[in-house]
């Protein structure tokens, strides 16, 4: 019963423990001796698969920063493909296996600085370049960019529907609601942009006070959602 992380008196029939693709289920407990019997079943190990993919991504991310490899176009191309595979697998878990996704999402939110002391680095050409020093965060001042509203097309929904001359009132309401839903989406996006900007400022402030490898906001998860939205609205 080494698989179960319980004291013996806490174990009960029906308890389940899953480790490394093996599912252990308590089937009976002898009331006199306390002997425990359990069934063993092989199950899909989504978590280990993600950990392996994620480790591969980290290795390639480190490789393309090293002399020789960083100038190899093919290696950089493979690193990009590995990153895409990790993102696709994570998205698939989130959509189809939410419980498994919850097990791995913290791993996917590791810091882009490499996950350990001494590995801090930033991609050249980004705002974070050359920040991996003891005092770097205190040198720079940022301002929130002016809030920019997404431009809405000058379009009168009611006039449009009137011009359609649709006799069915249910269809009229259906079309109106579908079109107005786009206005709602634009308003939500306009709300989101300044929130993202503020989150960035909060992150800058946090790292300025205490540079560390913690994740302040779940940007990987947010990018997953946004990528799904982009795919949803791409013209087929």
PDB file of C-alpha atoms in Angstrom:
ATOM      1  CA  UNK A   1       0.000   0.000   0.000  1.00  0.00           C
ATOM      2  CA  UNK A   2       2.932   2.330  -0.514  1.00  0.00           C
ATOM      3  CA  UNK A   3       0.990   3.955  -3.299  1.00  0.00           C
ATOM      4  CA  UNK A   4      -1.562   5.510  -0.960  1.00  0.00           C
ATOM      5  CA  UNK A   5      -0.658   8.656   0.893  1.00  0.00           C
ATOM      6  CA  UNK A   6      -2.912   7.948   3.856  1.00  0.00           C
ATOM      7  CA  UNK A   7      -2.536   6.583   7.334  1.00  0.00           C
ATOM      8  CA  UNK A   8      -3.978   3.074   7.449  1.00  0.00           C
ATOM      9  CA  UNK A   9      -7.001   4.115   9.505  1.00  0.00           C
ATOM     10  CA  UNK A  10      -7.838   6.768   6.926  1.00  0.00           C
ATOM     11  CA  UNK A  11      -8.044   4.352   4.002  1.00  0.00           C
ATOM     12  CA  UNK A  12     -11.515   3.291   2.925  1.00  0.00           C
ATOM     13  CA  UNK A  13     -12.942   1.153   0.182  1.00  0.00           C
ATOM     14  CA  UNK A  14     -13.162   3.089  -3.042  1.00  0.00           C
ATOM     15  CA  UNK A  15     -10.085   5.259  -2.412  1.00  0.00           C
ATOM     16  CA  UNK A  16      -8.193   5.891  -5.630  1.00  0.00           C
ATOM     17  CA  UNK A  17      -4.621   6.907  -6.269  1.00  0.00           C
ATOM     18  CA  UNK A  18      -3.131   7.460  -9.721  1.00  0.00           C
ATOM     19  CA  UNK A  19       0.627   7.484 -10.259  1.00  0.00           C
ATOM     20  CA  UNK A  20       2.592   7.282 -13.483  1.00  0.00           C
ATOM     21  CA  UNK A  21      -0.239   5.862 -15.555  1.00  0.00           C
ATOM     22  CA  UNK A  22      -1.319   3.304 -12.946  1.00  0.00           C
ATOM     23  CA  UNK A  23      -4.611   3.576 -11.068  1.00  0.00           C
ATOM     24  CA  UNK A  24      -4.877   1.924  -7.648  1.00  0.00           C
ATOM     25  CA  UNK A  25      -8.357   1.405  -6.187  1.00  0.00           C
ATOM     26  CA  UNK A  26      -9.001   0.026  -2.686  1.00  0.00           C
ATOM     27  CA  UNK A  27     -11.419  -2.892  -3.084  1.00  0.00           C
ATOM     28  CA  UNK A  28     -11.587  -4.324   0.448  1.00  0.00           C
ATOM     29  CA  UNK A  29     -10.230  -3.909   3.980  1.00  0.00           C
ATOM     30  CA  UNK A  30     -10.173  -6.780   6.453  1.00  0.00           C
ATOM     31  CA  UNK A  31     -11.862  -5.449   9.632  1.00  0.00           C
ATOM     32  CA  UNK A  32      -9.766  -7.713  11.882  1.00  0.00           C
ATOM     33  CA  UNK A  33      -6.266  -7.631  10.403  1.00  0.00           C
ATOM     34  CA  UNK A  34      -6.563  -4.337   8.533  1.00  0.00           C
ATOM     35  CA  UNK A  35      -5.178  -6.026   5.413  1.00  0.00           C
ATOM     36  CA  UNK A  36      -6.001  -3.992   2.336  1.00  0.00           C
ATOM     37  CA  UNK A  37      -6.676  -5.255  -1.164  1.00  0.00           C
ATOM     38  CA  UNK A  38      -6.759  -3.056  -4.220  1.00  0.00           C
ATOM     39  CA  UNK A  39      -7.143  -3.328  -7.960  1.00  0.00           C
ATOM     40  CA  UNK A  40      -4.478  -2.148 -10.373  1.00  0.00           C
ATOM     41  CA  UNK A  41      -5.405  -0.632 -13.725  1.00  0.00           C
ATOM     42  CA  UNK A  42      -3.373   1.066 -16.427  1.00  0.00           C
ATOM     43  CA  UNK A  43      -4.741   4.496 -17.382  1.00  0.00           C
ATOM     44  CA  UNK A  44      -3.730   7.298 -19.721  1.00  0.00           C
ATOM     45  CA  UNK A  45      -0.872   9.280 -18.192  1.00  0.00           C
ATOM     46  CA  UNK A  46      -1.579  12.781 -19.527  1.00  0.00           C
ATOM     47  CA  UNK A  47       0.480  14.464 -16.831  1.00  0.00           C
ATOM     48  CA  UNK A  48       3.733  12.614 -17.520  1.00  0.00           C
ATOM     49  CA  UNK A  49       3.314  13.222 -21.244  1.00  0.00           C
ATOM     50  CA  UNK A  50       2.971  16.947 -20.615  1.00  0.00           C
ATOM     51  CA  UNK A  51       5.952  16.995 -18.265  1.00  0.00           C
ATOM     52  CA  UNK A  52       8.085  15.276 -20.921  1.00  0.00           C
ATOM     53  CA  UNK A  53       6.973  17.698 -23.632  1.00  0.00           C
ATOM     54  CA  UNK A  54       7.509  20.662 -21.339  1.00  0.00           C
ATOM     55  CA  UNK A  55      11.000  19.446 -20.465  1.00  0.00           C
ATOM     56  CA  UNK A  56      11.781  19.139 -24.187  1.00  0.00           C
ATOM     57  CA  UNK A  57      10.601  22.709 -24.702  1.00  0.00           C
ATOM     58  CA  UNK A  58      12.877  23.934 -21.902  1.00  0.00           C
ATOM     59  CA  UNK A  59      15.861  22.072 -23.368  1.00  0.00           C
ATOM     60  CA  UNK A  60      15.319  23.548 -26.829  1.00  0.00           C
ATOM     61  CA  UNK A  61      14.757  27.021 -25.389  1.00  0.00           C
ATOM     62  CA  UNK A  62      18.137  26.717 -23.675  1.00  0.00           C
ATOM     63  CA  UNK A  63      19.793  25.193 -26.734  1.00  0.00           C
ATOM     64  CA  UNK A  64      18.938  28.049 -29.102  1.00  0.00           C
ATOM     65  CA  UNK A  65      20.659  30.498 -26.752  1.00  0.00           C
ATOM     66  CA  UNK A  66      23.957  28.637 -26.882  1.00  0.00           C
ATOM     67  CA  UNK A  67      26.856  29.453 -29.254  1.00  0.00           C
ATOM     68  CA  UNK A  68      26.570  27.639 -32.543  1.00  0.00           C
ATOM     69  CA  UNK A  69      23.009  26.456 -32.072  1.00  0.00           C
ATOM     70  CA  UNK A  70      21.555  29.948 -31.809  1.00  0.00           C
ATOM     71  CA  UNK A  71      22.587  30.664 -35.404  1.00  0.00           C
ATOM     72  CA  UNK A  72      21.259  27.352 -36.731  1.00  0.00           C
ATOM     73  CA  UNK A  73      17.976  28.143 -38.479  1.00  0.00           C
ATOM     74  CA  UNK A  74      16.825  24.507 -38.512  1.00  0.00           C
ATOM     75  CA  UNK A  75      17.343  24.080 -34.783  1.00  0.00           C
ATOM     76  CA  UNK A  76      15.451  27.307 -34.091  1.00  0.00           C
ATOM     77  CA  UNK A  77      12.686  26.056 -36.361  1.00  0.00           C
ATOM     78  CA  UNK A  78      12.482  22.759 -34.473  1.00  0.00           C
ATOM     79  CA  UNK A  79      12.412  24.668 -31.151  1.00  0.00           C
ATOM     80  CA  UNK A  80       9.428  26.637 -32.431  1.00  0.00           C
ATOM     81  CA  UNK A  81       7.667  23.429 -33.488  1.00  0.00           C
ATOM     82  CA  UNK A  82       8.265  21.858 -30.073  1.00  0.00           C
ATOM     83  CA  UNK A  83       6.816  24.955 -28.416  1.00  0.00           C
ATOM     84  CA  UNK A  84       3.747  24.725 -30.651  1.00  0.00           C
ATOM     85  CA  UNK A  85       3.282  21.046 -29.799  1.00  0.00           C
ATOM     86  CA  UNK A  86       3.366  21.868 -26.077  1.00  0.00           C
ATOM     87  CA  UNK A  87       0.815  24.658 -26.538  1.00  0.00           C
ATOM     88  CA  UNK A  88      -1.460  22.471 -28.671  1.00  0.00           C
ATOM     89  CA  UNK A  89      -1.346  19.623 -26.162  1.00  0.00           C
ATOM     90  CA  UNK A  90      -2.035  21.977 -23.261  1.00  0.00           C
ATOM     91  CA  UNK A  91      -4.994  23.488 -25.125  1.00  0.00           C
ATOM     92  CA  UNK A  92      -6.347  20.016 -25.892  1.00  0.00           C
ATOM     93  CA  UNK A  93      -6.139  19.064 -22.222  1.00  0.00           C
ATOM     94  CA  UNK A  94      -7.892  22.260 -21.180  1.00  0.00           C
ATOM     95  CA  UNK A  95     -10.746  21.689 -23.604  1.00  0.00           C
ATOM     96  CA  UNK A  96     -11.202  17.936 -23.213  1.00  0.00           C
ATOM     97  CA  UNK A  97      -9.621  16.871 -19.917  1.00  0.00           C
ATOM     98  CA  UNK A  98     -10.022  19.783 -17.463  1.00  0.00           C
ATOM     99  CA  UNK A  99      -9.043  17.719 -14.426  1.00  0.00           C
ATOM    100  CA  UNK A 100      -5.794  16.673 -16.090  1.00  0.00           C
ATOM    101  CA  UNK A 101      -5.230  20.253 -17.234  1.00  0.00           C
ATOM    102  CA  UNK A 102      -5.498  21.492 -13.658  1.00  0.00           C
ATOM    103  CA  UNK A 103      -2.648  19.143 -12.735  1.00  0.00           C
ATOM    104  CA  UNK A 104      -0.281  20.597 -15.322  1.00  0.00           C
ATOM    105  CA  UNK A 105      -1.266  24.244 -15.659  1.00  0.00           C
ATOM    106  CA  UNK A 106       1.034  25.391 -12.845  1.00  0.00           C
ATOM    107  CA  UNK A 107       3.963  23.808 -14.673  1.00  0.00           C
ATOM    108  CA  UNK A 108       3.039  25.655 -17.863  1.00  0.00           C
ATOM    109  CA  UNK A 109       3.167  28.960 -15.979  1.00  0.00           C
ATOM    110  CA  UNK A 110       6.846  28.734 -15.094  1.00  0.00           C
ATOM    111  CA  UNK A 111       8.896  31.878 -15.544  1.00  0.00           C
ATOM    112  CA  UNK A 112      10.305  32.564 -19.010  1.00  0.00           C
ATOM    113  CA  UNK A 113      13.604  33.347 -17.305  1.00  0.00           C
ATOM    114  CA  UNK A 114      14.397  29.648 -17.167  1.00  0.00           C
ATOM    115  CA  UNK A 115      13.075  28.485 -13.809  1.00  0.00           C
ATOM    116  CA  UNK A 116      16.186  28.681 -11.666  1.00  0.00           C
ATOM    117  CA  UNK A 117      18.765  30.944 -10.129  1.00  0.00           C
ATOM    118  CA  UNK A 118      21.474  31.871 -12.573  1.00  0.00           C
ATOM    119  CA  UNK A 119      19.384  31.045 -15.636  1.00  0.00           C
ATOM    120  CA  UNK A 120      17.816  34.471 -15.974  1.00  0.00           C
ATOM    121  CA  UNK A 121      17.832  35.686 -19.541  1.00  0.00           C
ATOM    122  CA  UNK A 122      15.637  37.663 -21.895  1.00  0.00           C
ATOM    123  CA  UNK A 123      15.074  37.490 -25.605  1.00  0.00           C
ATOM    124  CA  UNK A 124      16.921  40.193 -27.484  1.00  0.00           C
ATOM    125  CA  UNK A 125      14.632  42.813 -28.883  1.00  0.00           C
ATOM    126  CA  UNK A 126      12.002  42.611 -26.148  1.00  0.00           C
ATOM    127  CA  UNK A 127      11.236  45.123 -23.435  1.00  0.00           C
ATOM    128  CA  UNK A 128      12.936  42.905 -20.868  1.00  0.00           C
ATOM    129  CA  UNK A 129      16.306  42.805 -22.608  1.00  0.00           C
ATOM    130  CA  UNK A 130      19.297  43.335 -20.290  1.00  0.00           C
ATOM    131  CA  UNK A 131      17.074  43.371 -17.190  1.00  0.00           C
ATOM    132  CA  UNK A 132      18.647  40.282 -15.633  1.00  0.00           C
ATOM    133  CA  UNK A 133      20.836  42.233 -13.248  1.00  0.00           C
ATOM    134  CA  UNK A 134      20.545  43.000  -9.572  1.00  0.00           C
ATOM    135  CA  UNK A 135      19.472  46.611 -10.007  1.00  0.00           C
ATOM    136  CA  UNK A 136      17.921  46.624 -13.450  1.00  0.00           C
ATOM    137  CA  UNK A 137      14.277  46.774 -12.415  1.00  0.00           C
ATOM    138  CA  UNK A 138      14.758  49.984 -10.510  1.00  0.00           C
ATOM    139  CA  UNK A 139      16.237  51.900 -13.448  1.00  0.00           C
ATOM    140  CA  UNK A 140      13.242  52.095 -15.744  1.00  0.00           C
ATOM    141  CA  UNK A 141       9.998  53.988 -15.498  1.00  0.00           C
ATOM    142  CA  UNK A 142       6.886  53.060 -17.426  1.00  0.00           C
ATOM    143  CA  UNK A 143       3.619  54.778 -18.092  1.00  0.00           C
ATOM    144  CA  UNK A 144       0.374  53.146 -18.999  1.00  0.00           C
ATOM    145  CA  UNK A 145      -0.311  53.619 -22.679  1.00  0.00           C
ATOM    146  CA  UNK A 146      -3.383  55.784 -23.356  1.00  0.00           C
ATOM    147  CA  UNK A 147      -6.514  53.718 -23.414  1.00  0.00           C
ATOM    148  CA  UNK A 148      -7.358  53.031 -27.032  1.00  0.00           C
ATOM    149  CA  UNK A 149     -10.849  52.012 -27.935  1.00  0.00           C
ATOM    150  CA  UNK A 150     -11.286  49.585 -30.783  1.00  0.00           C
ATOM    151  CA  UNK A 151     -12.891  51.401 -33.666  1.00  0.00           C
ATOM    152  CA  UNK A 152     -16.433  50.287 -34.247  1.00  0.00           C
ATOM    153  CA  UNK A 153     -17.804  50.407 -37.734  1.00  0.00           C
ATOM    154  CA  UNK A 154     -20.495  53.018 -38.283  1.00  0.00           C
ATOM    155  CA  UNK A 155     -23.290  50.560 -38.650  1.00  0.00           C
ATOM    156  CA  UNK A 156     -26.916  50.883 -37.619  1.00  0.00           C
ATOM    157  CA  UNK A 157     -28.235  47.431 -36.777  1.00  0.00           C
ATOM    158  CA  UNK A 158     -31.889  48.435 -36.683  1.00  0.00           C
ATOM    159  CA  UNK A 159     -31.675  50.181 -40.025  1.00  0.00           C
ATOM    160  CA  UNK A 160     -29.898  47.184 -41.516  1.00  0.00           C
ATOM    161  CA  UNK A 161     -32.608  44.797 -40.304  1.00  0.00           C
ATOM    162  CA  UNK A 162     -35.315  47.118 -41.572  1.00  0.00           C
ATOM    163  CA  UNK A 163     -33.718  47.119 -45.018  1.00  0.00           C
ATOM    164  CA  UNK A 164     -33.711  43.315 -45.033  1.00  0.00           C
ATOM    165  CA  UNK A 165     -37.545  43.283 -45.013  1.00  0.00           C
ATOM    166  CA  UNK A 166     -37.617  40.026 -43.046  1.00  0.00           C
ATOM    167  CA  UNK A 167     -41.265  39.150 -42.196  1.00  0.00           C
ATOM    168  CA  UNK A 168     -40.493  36.647 -39.447  1.00  0.00           C
ATOM    169  CA  UNK A 169     -40.172  38.519 -36.091  1.00  0.00           C
ATOM    170  CA  UNK A 170     -38.267  35.636 -34.476  1.00  0.00           C
ATOM    171  CA  UNK A 171     -35.704  35.731 -37.260  1.00  0.00           C
ATOM    172  CA  UNK A 172     -35.457  39.510 -36.917  1.00  0.00           C
ATOM    173  CA  UNK A 173     -34.650  39.164 -33.207  1.00  0.00           C
ATOM    174  CA  UNK A 174     -32.172  36.378 -33.937  1.00  0.00           C
ATOM    175  CA  UNK A 175     -30.261  38.473 -36.465  1.00  0.00           C
ATOM    176  CA  UNK A 176     -30.312  41.531 -34.186  1.00  0.00           C
ATOM    177  CA  UNK A 177     -28.915  39.585 -31.216  1.00  0.00           C
ATOM    178  CA  UNK A 178     -26.204  37.953 -33.323  1.00  0.00           C
ATOM    179  CA  UNK A 179     -25.018  41.316 -34.627  1.00  0.00           C
ATOM    180  CA  UNK A 180     -25.193  43.082 -31.282  1.00  0.00           C
ATOM    181  CA  UNK A 181     -23.098  40.298 -29.758  1.00  0.00           C
ATOM    182  CA  UNK A 182     -20.143  41.658 -31.746  1.00  0.00           C
ATOM    183  CA  UNK A 183     -20.596  45.056 -30.072  1.00  0.00           C
ATOM    184  CA  UNK A 184     -20.509  43.320 -26.696  1.00  0.00           C
ATOM    185  CA  UNK A 185     -17.303  41.507 -27.655  1.00  0.00           C
ATOM    186  CA  UNK A 186     -15.664  44.780 -28.688  1.00  0.00           C
ATOM    187  CA  UNK A 187     -16.673  46.389 -25.388  1.00  0.00           C
ATOM    188  CA  UNK A 188     -15.198  43.448 -23.465  1.00  0.00           C
ATOM    189  CA  UNK A 189     -11.953  43.701 -25.418  1.00  0.00           C
ATOM    190  CA  UNK A 190     -11.795  47.421 -24.679  1.00  0.00           C
ATOM    191  CA  UNK A 191     -12.162  46.537 -21.006  1.00  0.00           C
ATOM    192  CA  UNK A 192      -9.468  43.866 -21.245  1.00  0.00           C
ATOM    193  CA  UNK A 193      -6.706  45.988 -22.822  1.00  0.00           C
ATOM    194  CA  UNK A 194      -6.209  48.410 -19.884  1.00  0.00           C
ATOM    195  CA  UNK A 195      -6.449  45.483 -17.453  1.00  0.00           C
ATOM    196  CA  UNK A 196      -3.575  43.789 -19.276  1.00  0.00           C
ATOM    197  CA  UNK A 197      -1.594  47.027 -19.203  1.00  0.00           C
ATOM    198  CA  UNK A 198      -2.198  47.395 -15.481  1.00  0.00           C
ATOM    199  CA  UNK A 199      -1.238  43.762 -14.875  1.00  0.00           C
ATOM    200  CA  UNK A 200       2.051  44.430 -16.622  1.00  0.00           C
ATOM    201  CA  UNK A 201       2.694  47.422 -14.359  1.00  0.00           C
ATOM    202  CA  UNK A 202       1.869  45.336 -11.288  1.00  0.00           C
ATOM    203  CA  UNK A 203       4.328  42.688 -12.463  1.00  0.00           C
ATOM    204  CA  UNK A 204       7.049  45.273 -13.084  1.00  0.00           C
ATOM    205  CA  UNK A 205       6.478  46.711  -9.615  1.00  0.00           C
ATOM    206  CA  UNK A 206       6.584  43.279  -7.973  1.00  0.00           C
ATOM    207  CA  UNK A 207       9.839  42.300  -9.677  1.00  0.00           C
ATOM    208  CA  UNK A 208      11.316  45.729  -8.887  1.00  0.00           C
ATOM    209  CA  UNK A 209      10.694  45.148  -5.194  1.00  0.00           C
ATOM    210  CA  UNK A 210      11.693  41.491  -5.199  1.00  0.00           C
ATOM    211  CA  UNK A 211      13.131  39.942  -8.398  1.00  0.00           C
ATOM    212  CA  UNK A 212      12.187  36.260  -8.339  1.00  0.00           C
ATOM    213  CA  UNK A 213      10.888  33.424 -10.492  1.00  0.00           C
ATOM    214  CA  UNK A 214       7.232  33.642  -9.473  1.00  0.00           C
ATOM    215  CA  UNK A 215       4.406  34.129 -11.967  1.00  0.00           C
ATOM    216  CA  UNK A 216       2.275  37.152 -11.096  1.00  0.00           C
ATOM    217  CA  UNK A 217      -0.370  36.710 -13.791  1.00  0.00           C
ATOM    218  CA  UNK A 218      -1.162  33.576 -15.783  1.00  0.00           C
ATOM    219  CA  UNK A 219      -0.111  34.878 -19.184  1.00  0.00           C
ATOM    220  CA  UNK A 220       0.363  31.414 -20.688  1.00  0.00           C
ATOM    221  CA  UNK A 221      -3.224  30.531 -19.899  1.00  0.00           C
ATOM    222  CA  UNK A 222      -4.414  33.886 -21.241  1.00  0.00           C
ATOM    223  CA  UNK A 223      -2.511  33.322 -24.470  1.00  0.00           C
ATOM    224  CA  UNK A 224      -4.151  29.913 -24.778  1.00  0.00           C
ATOM    225  CA  UNK A 225      -7.613  31.499 -24.547  1.00  0.00           C
ATOM    226  CA  UNK A 226      -6.726  34.289 -26.962  1.00  0.00           C
ATOM    227  CA  UNK A 227      -5.283  31.855 -29.484  1.00  0.00           C
ATOM    228  CA  UNK A 228      -8.535  29.906 -29.331  1.00  0.00           C
ATOM    229  CA  UNK A 229     -10.490  33.113 -29.946  1.00  0.00           C
ATOM    230  CA  UNK A 230      -8.283  34.068 -32.879  1.00  0.00           C
ATOM    231  CA  UNK A 231      -8.793  30.633 -34.410  1.00  0.00           C
ATOM    232  CA  UNK A 232     -12.529  30.936 -33.812  1.00  0.00           C
ATOM    233  CA  UNK A 233     -12.812  34.194 -35.749  1.00  0.00           C
ATOM    234  CA  UNK A 234     -10.396  33.415 -38.549  1.00  0.00           C
ATOM    235  CA  UNK A 235     -12.188  33.319 -41.856  1.00  0.00           C
ATOM    236  CA  UNK A 236     -12.476  29.687 -42.867  1.00  0.00           C
TER     237      UNK A 236
END
